[in-house]
Coordinates of C-alpha atoms in Angstrom, one line a residue:
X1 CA 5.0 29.3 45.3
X2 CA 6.9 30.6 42.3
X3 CA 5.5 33.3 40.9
X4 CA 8.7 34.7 38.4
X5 CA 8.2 34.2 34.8
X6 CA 10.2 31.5 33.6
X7 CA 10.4 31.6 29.5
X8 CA 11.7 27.9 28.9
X9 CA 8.1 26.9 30.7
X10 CA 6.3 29.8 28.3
X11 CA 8.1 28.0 25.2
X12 CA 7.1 24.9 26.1
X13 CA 3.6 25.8 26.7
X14 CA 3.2 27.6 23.6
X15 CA 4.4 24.7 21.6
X16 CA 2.0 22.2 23.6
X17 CA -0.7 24.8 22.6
X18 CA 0.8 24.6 18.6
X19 CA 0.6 20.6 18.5
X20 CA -3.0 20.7 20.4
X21 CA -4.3 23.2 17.5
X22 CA -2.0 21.1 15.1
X23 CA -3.4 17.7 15.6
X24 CA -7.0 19.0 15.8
X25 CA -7.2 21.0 12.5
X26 CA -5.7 17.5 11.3
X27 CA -8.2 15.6 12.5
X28 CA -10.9 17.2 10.6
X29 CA -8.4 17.4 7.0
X30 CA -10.3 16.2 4.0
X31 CA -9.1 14.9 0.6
X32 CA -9.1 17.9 -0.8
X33 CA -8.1 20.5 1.6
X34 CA -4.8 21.4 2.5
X35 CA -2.7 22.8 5.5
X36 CA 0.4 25.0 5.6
X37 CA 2.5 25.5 8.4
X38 CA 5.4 27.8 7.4
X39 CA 8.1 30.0 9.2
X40 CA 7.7 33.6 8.9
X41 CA 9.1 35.8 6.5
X42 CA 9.1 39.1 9.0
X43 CA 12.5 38.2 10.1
X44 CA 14.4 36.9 7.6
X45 CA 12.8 37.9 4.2
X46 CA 15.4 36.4 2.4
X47 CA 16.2 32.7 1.1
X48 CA 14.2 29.8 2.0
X49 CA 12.3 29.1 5.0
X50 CA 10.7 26.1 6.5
X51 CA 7.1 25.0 5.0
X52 CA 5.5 22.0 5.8
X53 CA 2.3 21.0 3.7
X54 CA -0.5 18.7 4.9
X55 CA -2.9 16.7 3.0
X56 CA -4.9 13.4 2.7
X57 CA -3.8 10.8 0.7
X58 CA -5.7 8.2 -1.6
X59 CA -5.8 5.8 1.3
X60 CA -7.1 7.9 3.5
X61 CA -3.7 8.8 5.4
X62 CA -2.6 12.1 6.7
X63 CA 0.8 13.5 5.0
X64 CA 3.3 16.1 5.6
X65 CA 5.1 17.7 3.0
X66 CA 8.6 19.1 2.6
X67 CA 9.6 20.2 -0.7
X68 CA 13.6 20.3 -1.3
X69 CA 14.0 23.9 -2.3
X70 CA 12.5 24.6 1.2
X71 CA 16.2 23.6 2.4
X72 CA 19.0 25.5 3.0
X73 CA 20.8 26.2 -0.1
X74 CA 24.4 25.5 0.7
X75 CA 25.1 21.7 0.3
X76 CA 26.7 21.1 3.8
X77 CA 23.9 22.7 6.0
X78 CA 21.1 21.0 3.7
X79 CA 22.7 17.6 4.0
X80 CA 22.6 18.1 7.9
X81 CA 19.2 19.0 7.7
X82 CA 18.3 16.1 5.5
X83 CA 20.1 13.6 8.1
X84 CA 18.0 15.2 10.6
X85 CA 14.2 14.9 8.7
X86 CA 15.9 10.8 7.9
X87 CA 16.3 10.6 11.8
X88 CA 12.6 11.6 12.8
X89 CA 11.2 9.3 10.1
X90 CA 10.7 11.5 7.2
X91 CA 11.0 9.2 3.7
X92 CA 12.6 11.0 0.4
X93 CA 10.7 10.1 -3.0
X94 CA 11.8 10.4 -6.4
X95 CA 11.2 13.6 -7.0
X96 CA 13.1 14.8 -3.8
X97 CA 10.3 16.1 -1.3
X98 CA 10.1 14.2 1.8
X99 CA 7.3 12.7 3.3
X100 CA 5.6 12.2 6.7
X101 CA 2.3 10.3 7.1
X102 CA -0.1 8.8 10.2
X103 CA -3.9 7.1 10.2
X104 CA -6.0 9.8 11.7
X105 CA -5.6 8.2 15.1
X106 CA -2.2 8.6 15.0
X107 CA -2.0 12.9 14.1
X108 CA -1.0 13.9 17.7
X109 CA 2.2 12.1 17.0
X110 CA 2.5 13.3 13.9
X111 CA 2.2 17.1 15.7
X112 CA 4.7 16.3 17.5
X113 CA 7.1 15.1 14.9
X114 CA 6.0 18.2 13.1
X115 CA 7.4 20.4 16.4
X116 CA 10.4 18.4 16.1
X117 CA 11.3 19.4 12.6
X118 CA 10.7 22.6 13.1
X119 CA 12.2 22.9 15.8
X120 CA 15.5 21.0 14.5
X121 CA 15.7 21.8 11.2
X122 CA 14.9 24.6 10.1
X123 CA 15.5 26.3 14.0
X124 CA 12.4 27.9 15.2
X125 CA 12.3 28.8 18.1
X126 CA 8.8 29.5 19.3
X127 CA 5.7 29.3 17.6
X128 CA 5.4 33.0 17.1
X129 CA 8.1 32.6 14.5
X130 CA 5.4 31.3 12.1
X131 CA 3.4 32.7 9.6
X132 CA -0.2 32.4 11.7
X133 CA 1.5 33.0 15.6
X134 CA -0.3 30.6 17.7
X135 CA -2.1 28.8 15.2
X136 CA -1.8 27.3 11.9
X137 CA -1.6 28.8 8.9
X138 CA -4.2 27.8 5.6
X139 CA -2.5 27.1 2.3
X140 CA -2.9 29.7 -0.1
X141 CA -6.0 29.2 -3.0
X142 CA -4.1 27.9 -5.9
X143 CA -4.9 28.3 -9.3
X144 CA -7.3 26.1 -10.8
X145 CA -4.8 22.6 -12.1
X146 CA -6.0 21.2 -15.6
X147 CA -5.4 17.9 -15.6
X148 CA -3.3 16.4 -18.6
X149 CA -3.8 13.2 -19.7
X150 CA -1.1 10.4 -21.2
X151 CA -2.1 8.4 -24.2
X152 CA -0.6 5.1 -23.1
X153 CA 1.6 3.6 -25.9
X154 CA 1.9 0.3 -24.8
X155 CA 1.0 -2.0 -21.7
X156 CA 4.7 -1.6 -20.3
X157 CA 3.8 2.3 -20.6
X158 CA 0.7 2.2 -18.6
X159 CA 2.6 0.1 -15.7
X160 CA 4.9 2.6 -15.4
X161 CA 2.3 5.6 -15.1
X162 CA 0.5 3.8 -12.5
X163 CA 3.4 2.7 -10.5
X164 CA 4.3 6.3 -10.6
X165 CA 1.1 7.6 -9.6
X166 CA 0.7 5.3 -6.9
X167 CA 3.9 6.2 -5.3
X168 CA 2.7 10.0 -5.5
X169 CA -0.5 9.0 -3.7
X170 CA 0.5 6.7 -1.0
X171 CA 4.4 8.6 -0.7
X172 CA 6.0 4.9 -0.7
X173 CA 8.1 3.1 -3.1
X174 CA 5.7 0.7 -4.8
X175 CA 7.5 -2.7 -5.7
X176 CA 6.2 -4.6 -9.4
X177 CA 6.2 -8.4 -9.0
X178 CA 7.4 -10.7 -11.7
X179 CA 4.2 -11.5 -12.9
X180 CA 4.2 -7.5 -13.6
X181 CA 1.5 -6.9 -10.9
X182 CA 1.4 -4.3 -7.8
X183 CA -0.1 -5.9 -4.2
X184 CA -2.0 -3.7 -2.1
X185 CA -1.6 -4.6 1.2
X186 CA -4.4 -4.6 4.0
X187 CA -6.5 -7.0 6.0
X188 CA -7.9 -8.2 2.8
X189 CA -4.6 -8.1 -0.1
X190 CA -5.5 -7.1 -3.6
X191 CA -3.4 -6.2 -6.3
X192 CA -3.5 -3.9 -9.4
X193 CA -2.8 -5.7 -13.1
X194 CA -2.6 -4.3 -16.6
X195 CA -5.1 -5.4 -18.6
X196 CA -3.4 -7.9 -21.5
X197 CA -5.7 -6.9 -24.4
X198 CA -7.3 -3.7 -23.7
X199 CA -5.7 0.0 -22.7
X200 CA -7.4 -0.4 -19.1
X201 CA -6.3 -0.8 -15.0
X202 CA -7.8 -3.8 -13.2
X203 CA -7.9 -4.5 -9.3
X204 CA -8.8 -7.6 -8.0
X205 CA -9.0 -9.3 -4.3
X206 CA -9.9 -13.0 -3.3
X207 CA -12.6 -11.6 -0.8
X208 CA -14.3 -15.4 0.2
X209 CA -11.5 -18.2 0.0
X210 CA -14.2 -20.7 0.8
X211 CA -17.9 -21.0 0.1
X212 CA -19.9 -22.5 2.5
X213 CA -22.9 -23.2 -0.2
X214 CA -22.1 -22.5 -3.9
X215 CA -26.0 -22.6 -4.8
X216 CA -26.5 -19.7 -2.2
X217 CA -23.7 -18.0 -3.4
X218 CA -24.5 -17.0 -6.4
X219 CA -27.7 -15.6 -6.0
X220 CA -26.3 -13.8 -3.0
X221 CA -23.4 -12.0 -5.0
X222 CA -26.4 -11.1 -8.0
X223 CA -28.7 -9.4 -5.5
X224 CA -25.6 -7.9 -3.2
X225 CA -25.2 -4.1 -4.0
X226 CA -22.0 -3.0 -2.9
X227 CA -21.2 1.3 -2.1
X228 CA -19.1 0.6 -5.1
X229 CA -21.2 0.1 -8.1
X230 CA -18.2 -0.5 -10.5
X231 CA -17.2 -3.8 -8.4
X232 CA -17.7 -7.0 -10.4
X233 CA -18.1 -10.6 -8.2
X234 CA -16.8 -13.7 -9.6
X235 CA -17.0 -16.8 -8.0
X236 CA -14.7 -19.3 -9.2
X237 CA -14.6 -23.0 -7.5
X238 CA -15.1 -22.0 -3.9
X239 CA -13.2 -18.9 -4.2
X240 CA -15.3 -15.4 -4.6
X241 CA -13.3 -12.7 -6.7
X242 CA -13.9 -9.2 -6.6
X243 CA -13.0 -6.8 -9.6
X244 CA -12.6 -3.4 -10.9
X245 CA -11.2 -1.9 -14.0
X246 CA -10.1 1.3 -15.3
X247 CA -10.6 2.1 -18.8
X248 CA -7.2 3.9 -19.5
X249 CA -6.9 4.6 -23.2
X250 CA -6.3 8.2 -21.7
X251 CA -4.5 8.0 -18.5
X252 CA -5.5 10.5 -16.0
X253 CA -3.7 10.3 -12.5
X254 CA -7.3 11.4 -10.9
X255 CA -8.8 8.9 -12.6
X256 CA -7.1 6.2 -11.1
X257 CA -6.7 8.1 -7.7
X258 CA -10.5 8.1 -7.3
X259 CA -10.7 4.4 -8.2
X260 CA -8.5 3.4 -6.2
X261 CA -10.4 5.3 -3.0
X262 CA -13.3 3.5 -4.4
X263 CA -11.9 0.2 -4.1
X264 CA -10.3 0.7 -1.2
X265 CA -13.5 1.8 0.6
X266 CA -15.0 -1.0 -0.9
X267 CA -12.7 -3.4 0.7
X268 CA -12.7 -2.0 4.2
X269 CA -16.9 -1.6 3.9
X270 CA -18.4 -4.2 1.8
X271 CA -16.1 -7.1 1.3
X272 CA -15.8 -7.9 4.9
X273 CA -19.8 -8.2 5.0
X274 CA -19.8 -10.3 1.9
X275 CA -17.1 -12.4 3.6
X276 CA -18.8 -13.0 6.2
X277 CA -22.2 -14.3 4.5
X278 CA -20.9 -16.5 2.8
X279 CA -17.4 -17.8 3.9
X280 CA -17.5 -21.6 5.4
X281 CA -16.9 -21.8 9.2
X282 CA -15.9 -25.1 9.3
X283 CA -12.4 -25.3 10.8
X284 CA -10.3 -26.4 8.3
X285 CA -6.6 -28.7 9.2
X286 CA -4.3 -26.8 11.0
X287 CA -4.2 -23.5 9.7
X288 CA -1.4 -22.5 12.1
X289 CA 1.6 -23.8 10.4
X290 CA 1.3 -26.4 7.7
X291 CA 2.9 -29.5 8.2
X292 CA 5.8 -29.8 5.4
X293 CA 5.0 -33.8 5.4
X294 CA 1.2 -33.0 5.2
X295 CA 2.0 -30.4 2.0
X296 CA 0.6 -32.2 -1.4
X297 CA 3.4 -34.4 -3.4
X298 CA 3.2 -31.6 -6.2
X299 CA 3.6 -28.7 -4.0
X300 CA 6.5 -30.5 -2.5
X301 CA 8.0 -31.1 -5.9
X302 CA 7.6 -27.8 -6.8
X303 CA 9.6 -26.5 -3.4
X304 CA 12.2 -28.8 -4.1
X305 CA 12.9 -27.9 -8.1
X306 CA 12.7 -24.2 -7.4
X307 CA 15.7 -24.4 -5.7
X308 CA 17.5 -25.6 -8.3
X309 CA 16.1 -22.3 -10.3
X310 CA 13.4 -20.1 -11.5
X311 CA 10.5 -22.1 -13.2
X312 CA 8.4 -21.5 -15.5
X313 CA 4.7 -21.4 -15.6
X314 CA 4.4 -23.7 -18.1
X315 CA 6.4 -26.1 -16.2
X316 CA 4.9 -25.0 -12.7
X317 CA 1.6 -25.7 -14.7
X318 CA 3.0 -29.2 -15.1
X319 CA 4.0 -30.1 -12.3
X320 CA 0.7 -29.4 -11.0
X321 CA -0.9 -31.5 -13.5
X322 CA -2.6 -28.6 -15.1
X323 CA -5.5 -29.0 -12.5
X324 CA -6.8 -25.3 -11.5
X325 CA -8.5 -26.8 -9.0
X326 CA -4.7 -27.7 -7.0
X327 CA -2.9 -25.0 -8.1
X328 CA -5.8 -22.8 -6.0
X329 CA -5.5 -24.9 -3.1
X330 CA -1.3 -25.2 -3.4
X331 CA -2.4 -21.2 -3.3
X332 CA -4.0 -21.2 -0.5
X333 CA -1.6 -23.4 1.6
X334 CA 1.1 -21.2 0.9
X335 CA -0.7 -17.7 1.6
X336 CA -1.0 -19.9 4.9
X337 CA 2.5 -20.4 5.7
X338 CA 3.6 -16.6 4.6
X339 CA 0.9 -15.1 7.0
X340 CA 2.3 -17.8 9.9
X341 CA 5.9 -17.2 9.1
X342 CA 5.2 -12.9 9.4
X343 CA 3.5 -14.0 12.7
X344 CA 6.1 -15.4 13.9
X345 CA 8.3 -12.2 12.5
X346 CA 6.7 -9.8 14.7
X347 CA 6.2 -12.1 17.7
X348 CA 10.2 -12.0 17.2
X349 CA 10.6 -8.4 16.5
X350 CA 8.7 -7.3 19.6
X351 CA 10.6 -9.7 22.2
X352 CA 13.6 -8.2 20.3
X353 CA 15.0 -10.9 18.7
X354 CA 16.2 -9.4 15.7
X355 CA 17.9 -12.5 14.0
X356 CA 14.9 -14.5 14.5
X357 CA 13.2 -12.3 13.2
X358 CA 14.9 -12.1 10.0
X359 CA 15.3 -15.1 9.7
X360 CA 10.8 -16.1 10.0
X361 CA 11.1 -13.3 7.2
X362 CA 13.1 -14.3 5.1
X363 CA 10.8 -17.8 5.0
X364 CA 7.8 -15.3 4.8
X365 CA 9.3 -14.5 1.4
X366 CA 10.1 -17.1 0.4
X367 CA 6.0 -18.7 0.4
X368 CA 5.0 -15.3 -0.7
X369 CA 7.4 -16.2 -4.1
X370 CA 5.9 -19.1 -4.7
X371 CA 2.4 -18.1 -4.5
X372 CA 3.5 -15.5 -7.3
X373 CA 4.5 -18.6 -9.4
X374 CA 1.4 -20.6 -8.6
X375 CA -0.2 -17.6 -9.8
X376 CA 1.5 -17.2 -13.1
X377 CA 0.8 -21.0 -13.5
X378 CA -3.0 -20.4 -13.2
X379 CA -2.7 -17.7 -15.4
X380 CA -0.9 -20.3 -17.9
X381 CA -3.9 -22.6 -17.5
X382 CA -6.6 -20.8 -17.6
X383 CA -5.4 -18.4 -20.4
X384 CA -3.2 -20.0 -22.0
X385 CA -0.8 -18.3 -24.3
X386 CA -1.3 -18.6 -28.2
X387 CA 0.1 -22.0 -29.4
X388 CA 1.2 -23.2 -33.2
X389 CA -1.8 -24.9 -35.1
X390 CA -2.0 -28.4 -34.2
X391 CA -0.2 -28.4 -30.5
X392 CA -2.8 -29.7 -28.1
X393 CA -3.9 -27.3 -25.0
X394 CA -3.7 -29.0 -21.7
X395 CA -7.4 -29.2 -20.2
X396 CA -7.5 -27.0 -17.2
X397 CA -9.9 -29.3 -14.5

């Protein structure tokens, strides 16, 4: 029986006790609470010393937080330790901090990746070398922030101050389609527009791509009270919409955070219920992967010209006969194929096949592409833009 004291075992218990009391205290993080872990100053008062900052993000997500001036100050040691936070998954934004984020399932792994930078980066040795030994440490109270408000100047303006704001909540680089609209993925997509003639935000998901009884369906969506009162239902052909907007003549990055949590939570808690009311559970054709000789002529013409060059919308519009009605379904068959083909993607990914993988992606793009331009030809049909006196509008079926 050994009975000695061994210090590499009393290290590694206290840092098993550290990421126990770590993940726990995440667990129970709220929106507005914060957590510091930070090396102690006892020591070494001088310089910088490793802080890491937890909070909860607009989507619910736990986040660590490492400021840049927490680094070492001498370029060649802080490029070694910025290698290092790159190689345990730790993402730079634009402003420089770095960023570390897990569902609430997933905070033991984030404890430990926590342990890891400390341990790596920034050297510590034991937890006793932080700020709150054997536990960890609250923030500090901070002063009271006054928010500041942007007067948008123009719709490109207001893009661009969401788009930042939304990379500040969710830590990610958000990506603009062409159509000048941001997708929010999840198990039901949505995306965040600009409003065309008004200062405000809109978000809008296709919750129901299928009615199973149109009479019943309106009624249902007129009586339906969702936890979000702000959420307007449109239901359009056999497709119910959901929408929110903004009103952003003043843009305030609150404003939009808590709107976007409200969405959000409406998504994951009401949508699915109205989804399943009302969706038709009729199997549809093969919904697996689309046969390219079953696809519509115009959908096929429209694959075909594309690669030849970016269209239009109007000529997209054409091509489909300005019919909304086809354009929806073309829509729909495509979404189809770009879910299939990421299927396939990480089927490939987790046998390892990396090339095949890339390859179902890079088709898984490619369908995702031209739903955007089915989308900007819908948009040319249904709002058409302003045309010289005396040009005939097409009629949109």
């Amino acid at each position: 029986m050994r009975t000695h004291f061994d210090l590499d075992d009393a290290v590694a218990a206290a840092w098993r006790s550290f990421r126990i009391d770590l993940a726990d205290r995440l667990a129970l993080l709220e929106r507005d609470d914060t957590i510091l872990v930070a090396q102690s100053t006892v020591e070494f008062p001088e310089g910088p010393h490793g802080a890491i900052r937890f909070s909860v993000t607009g989507s619910r997500r736990v986040r660590a937080t490492v400021v840049a001036s927490d680094l070492h100050p001498t370029e060649a040691c802080r490029l070694d330790q910025v290698a290092v936070l790159g190689e345990l998954g730790w993402r730079q934004l634009r402003s420089g901090s770095f960023v570390l984020e897990s569902g609430r399932r997933g905070v033991d792994g984030l404890a430990v990746a926590v342990e890891s930078t400390l341990r790596r980066v920034w050297e510590v040795l034991d937890p006793s070398f932080l700020a709150a030994p054997g536990a960890v440490a609250a923030a500090p109270p901070l002063e009271p922030d006054i928010p500041i408000g942007v007067v948008p100047t123009d719709q490109t303006h207001l893009r661009h101050l969401v788009v930042e704001a939304i990379e500040r909540i969710t830590g990610t680089e958000i990506n603009v389609d062409s159509d000048g609209d941001i997708r929010i993925p999840g198990a039901i997509s949505s995306w965040i527009r600009i409003a065309a003639d008004t200062p405000a935000i809109e978000m809008v998901a296709c919750i129901v791509e299928r009615v199973a009884d149109r009479d019943a369906a309106g009624p249902y969506l007129a009586a339906h009270v969702t936890s979000a009162g702000t959420v307007g239902m449109l239901l359009a052909d056999d497709r119910v919409f959901a929408t929110m907007t903004l009103e952003a003549s003043v843009f305030h990055e609150r404003n939009l955070s808590s709107t976007l949590a409200a969405w959000l939570d409406f998504l994951t808690d009401d949508a699915p219920e109205i989804r399943s009311a009302l969706t038709d559970r009729r199997p549809p054709a093969d919904t697996d992967d689309v046969d390219a000789e079953a696809l519509p002529e115009a959908l096929m013409t429209l694959i075909q010209l594309d690669q030849d060059g970016p269209l239009t919308p109007a000529e997209v519009a054409q091509i489909c006969g300005h019919h909304r009605g086809d354009i929806l379904e073309f829509m729909r068959l495509c979404t189809l194929e770009e879910i299939s083909w990421g299927q396939h993607a990480d089927a490939a990914d987790e046998s390892g096949d990396g090339e095949e993988a890339a390859a179902c992606r890079h088709e898984q793009h490619a369908w995702a592409e031209t739903v955007t331009v089915l989308r900007q030809a819908l948009r040319w049909v249904v709002l058409p833009p302003t045309r010289p006196s005396g040009e005939r509008r097409p009629t949109a079926h």
